Amino acid sequence: MTENKTISAKKTGASRKIVSAVLFVLVAALLVSSGLGYIVRGMDGTQVILDTMRTDAVLSTATSGLVESIAAARRLAYSQELRKSKEFRKMGTDAYIEACDKAEAEARDEATALYSDTSGVDRAALEAAIPGIQGIQGRYNAMKEGENEAYAALYTEVVDSIGDWTEFCDANADDDALWSALCAQVETLSDNVQLRPGMIKLVKAMAEKEIAADHAQQAAQLWSSASGAVEDWTAYAEAADEELWNLILEAVPSLAENENAADFKEELLASAKLAASGEAAAEAESETVTAQTQVDYSYIVYSDQLQALEKEVNGAFTSLWDVLISGIPALSELKDKDAAALRERILDVITASEGDFAQQYTKYASCGAAKKLTGFTKVKMVVASNAENLLLLGVAALLMAALFAFWKPITGKMGVSRSIILLFFICLMLAAQFYKINMSMLIGNILERVSMYGVLVLAMMPGIQCGISLNMGMTIGCVSGLFALVTSLNFNINGWAGLIFSIVVGIIVAIPLGWGYAILLNRMKGSEMTISTYVGYSFVSLMCMVWMGIPYHNPRVVNLLIGRGLRVTHSLLGNYAYILDELGSFKIWGVTVPTGGILFFLICCGLMWLFSRSKLGISMSAAGSNPRFAEASGINVDHMRILGTVLSTVLAAVGIVVYSQAFGYAQLYTAPRQLGFIAASAILIGGASVKKAKISHVIIGVILFEGVLSMGQQVANEAVSGGGLSEVMRIMISNGIILYALTQSGGEQK
Amino acid sequence: MIDRKKITDFLKKYIVTILFLVLSLTFIILGDLDMTSVARDLMKRLSRNAFIVLSLIIPIVAGMGINFAITIGAMAAQIGLLLAINWNLTGPVGILVAAAITLPLGALFGYLVGVMLNKMKGQETIGSMILGYFANGAYQLLFLYIFGNFIPLNPKVTIIGATGVKNTLDLTTNGLAQAIDGILRIPFLNCVYIFAGAGLVYALVMFLLKKITKKKALVTAGCSVVLAAVFCLPVVANCFNGKNSEAITVPGITWVLILLLCGFNVLIMKTRLGQKFRAVGQSQTVANASGINVNRVRLIAIMISTVLAGWGQLLFIQSDGMGTLTTYSAHEQVGLYAGAAILVGGASIDRATNSQALLGTLLFHLMFLTVQKAASALFGDAVIGEYFRAFLSYAVIAVALVMYAWKGNAKRKKKRRICEPHN
């Protein structure tokens, strides 16, 4: 048996060596070619080739634009002709489209044959004209971008600082009053007077949008309560509007009493008809909250300097256009609209020379300039343009090779799951580089998420230390925190007072709940994780009913339409949203550091560390890691388990308050159900097992886990069209890690 | 004295069952519900869900707890069904092909689940649940990105203008909906008479063969006659044959399949494999010592359960009222509801029978049906009923787990107490 094992170990060792050797060869090849690419970029001849390519690209853009517009015109003319003819009625849509396509293709071939010869153009004049335009256009673009950026910053500030647009609009009916109120809200706005008309329009549009959104949301909520009341909507497929309306009124009694009910008639009837026809209506609960404000550029007004610069660009372009027309006279016959579109395309080609080598090359090649390159020159240019990608691939391959070669020592030190996640982390970093995702934004995002989830993950630690393994029932703590938070909203306790109130009350509520839960867990040692999961789940569902019935009456928290029960999502914007994160927040290399949130997390970690060094903390971990030994040395194991569980619950209560303020919204009902899983997978990734956890595991885990998730989200968005992939990734990583930990613990037990 | 102890034991064992019965009756009274419609809906739900719940029994007997990973079997069935729709198959043939695809897929998935569960002995309940979550991620990856991109599909099942499978697949136009249920529909009353007749014949034959005593035969025969007589009463009969509304029918083939599975569950326990299941379920150490390959037996148990659950899911989908397959969520709650249902019937984490499974399904869905209507009658809001039943499902499982752990710990303590003097 042992012999067999050593042989197989040797075998796998040998194959691993071969794989890593092959990988190393690949790495060398990739790195060398990338190096060659960089050398080619530096050579004199390359720049000349690139310049020629640029002229070619401009010329071919011009001719192709001409050909396309001729072909499109021909298609239009032909289709009009067809419509007039008698046969048109007989032919189907497909035949019609086919005929048009054919005519268009013929026209295109003709035009290409006519105009593909560009030898008539004065190349020297063209080459002389291009750099001039490039300079002006470059300045124009830079300035426009700067103004856009300033506008975006102002826009976000305005949008974030105003909680209720309708109220704001109503309070300042006059345009002047509106502007001064805006300037009072956002001080920097008064320096940008040219934005005034745009901003006023924006505020009014937002107010309208808000009213519409409110209306839609209320209708959706109404529908969600109405749809459940009727078992089978399809039975009413034939029903008239009035009958359906009566049905809805019956289903939602509060609606019948509501005098504004008629406002929602249209929406509700539409939903009811949709349900009656057997299709699933959109669910009301799947409302997603975007954490970042989307900037709408349609309200921007540019400064005078920029407009002057635009005129200058126009002038320079006209001279270039003249050169082109003298070579290809047909260009002058283009319609104004086509000519304007062509102008944009040519300018786009010219400004590409502002970018780096790879960008220039891909732009020119996509315009058809690569066709004229031949043989060795082409290979040279392709390698040079891909030097960066080759370098990235080389580094990735190097990492893989190193991992294969040193698999044993690495996994031995860090554990299999952590090494795989680390590798994944690095791969995602490289992929982010490849897709040119803004690095500082990425890091800022990770930091934000670390401060958001940190305390929640920390809550897992005392549970593991005291021996109840992964405390999936920490949702009990989360719910107490949410209760405190909603209470603070209900009693209008705002700002810092609200935050502190939520934390303190959350802790006070969490202690007895955690206590009772701990006593339950003490009675069933050995299968805590299973039970805690289901206890947590059933507590969350129980609290769903409590949220429905809680006697809170503040319109801020109550589901306004039904008139009782709390809303699902509570906005903290304009209250204590981001209050902790923005405390002492600063920007460094473009990264916004949420100082307060990170500091709070680190302080909590520090306190936990101090506690675990104290006598009590040490006896708690002793009770967890070896209960028999602990009992023998006089430690009351049951008490220690209660202490750990209560600590975990309390931290979860604090954690959810911190999480909600960083998210900007508090979510009730079924939202907190999966938080235990997220926290568990994070601490496991950090290197903890179901029996052992340290502060370092918490910190490493939260950074790795949140890093992988937030980078994965952005890379997946770039790589695959349509969202959802990042969510799939989250599900698989999070549950996969927990499964791995379970298999490890199972091995130890039996 | 003995009687009282028996009663308390019975109460302890069936407390959840009784609670559900009481709750359902309360809801019926509070909600003032129409009994005929309740009975009709209940019949539909019972025939729809019973197969899946029955598929949980073998792993429970084999000591692996409630196999929440039956969601993975359901996923296998949905892959089979998707392919059947993709190949333009219709009616019972489509369901049969889907079932044929489910067999190898389910067996493969069951094998993988079994390998994982063998690595986490003692944590199977949570392990199988998380395996289900994990597989849900893989399932979404498969249906959203791999189907359509790498495995070509018929354009009518993919999302228009993108890759990936549609959110809902229509089952009505291709005749897959009600494909099995619709073959043979028997009025409920006829079913009762057939059942009563079978009881009579059974009593007679057994008595003549001298397998049972005269007293027992008389009791059985009497019960059958009384049952038939009760359902002959116009008051009761009108309730079921639908004088005022549509008659209650029983999907014949579905129930034949359900009864076949019950038979399979009983018969397999009498084979050598079944004895191994039981031996492993009672004590892995003892089973191992007597030469049973414990891991292999557990693997087989999970594989059978996964395939059966897949077939159960096919029965469920074809019978579902909407006539559609909600591609991304139809499987999600399968494990939770089936697990809760079998526990409501009086099963525990290590013991379950056919009758418990059927009774549990009946009561669980009776509660499901009544709570929503009662909630909308009482609170004017159906949502609270939804929360209440989610709470009850989770709570039932939690309570069963707590009871089981409690019992285990008590046993262990007792053992230690007995062992101590010898030390």
mmCIF file of N, CA and C in Angstrom, chain A residues 53 73 79 120 558 602 634 674 692 712:
data_model
loop_
_atom_site.group_PDB
_atom_site.id
_atom_site.type_symbol
_atom_site.label_atom_id
_atom_site.label_comp_id
_atom_site.label_asym_id
_atom_site.label_seq_id
_atom_site.Cartn_x
_atom_site.Cartn_y
_atom_site.Cartn_z
ATOM 1 N N MET A 53 0.716 54.461 -42.466
ATOM 2 C CA MET A 53 -0.527 53.775 -42.169
ATOM 3 C C MET A 53 -1.622 54.776 -41.851
ATOM 4 N N ALA A 73 -27.550 55.314 -50.758
ATOM 5 C CA ALA A 73 -28.448 56.127 -51.576
ATOM 6 C C ALA A 73 -29.094 55.264 -52.656
ATOM 7 N N SER A 79 -35.398 50.871 -53.513
ATOM 8 C CA SER A 79 -36.554 50.400 -52.746
ATOM 9 C C SER A 79 -37.781 51.254 -53.040
ATOM 10 N N GLY A 120 -4.832 60.097 -57.011
ATOM 11 C CA GLY A 120 -5.017 61.492 -57.359
ATOM 12 C C GLY A 120 -4.808 62.449 -56.192
ATOM 13 N N VAL A 558 -42.666 53.083 6.998
ATOM 14 C CA VAL A 558 -43.836 52.244 6.763
ATOM 15 C C VAL A 558 -44.084 52.100 5.265
ATOM 16 N N LEU A 602 -10.583 47.929 11.729
ATOM 17 C CA LEU A 602 -9.306 47.575 12.347
ATOM 18 C C LEU A 602 -9.389 47.693 13.874
ATOM 19 N N GLY A 634 -10.564 22.878 34.618
ATOM 20 C CA GLY A 634 -11.424 23.747 35.415
ATOM 21 C C GLY A 634 -12.128 24.848 34.668
ATOM 22 N N GLN A 674 -28.600 35.255 3.510
ATOM 23 C CA GLN A 674 -27.366 34.637 3.026
ATOM 24 C C GLN A 674 -26.099 35.268 3.610
ATOM 25 N N LYS A 692 -10.563 26.534 13.791
ATOM 26 C CA LYS A 692 -9.500 27.425 14.210
ATOM 27 C C LYS A 692 -9.587 28.714 13.408
ATOM 28 N N GLY A 712 -13.814 40.400 -10.124
ATOM 29 C CA GLY A 712 -14.495 39.454 -10.995
ATOM 30 C C GLY A 712 -15.696 40.092 -11.648
#
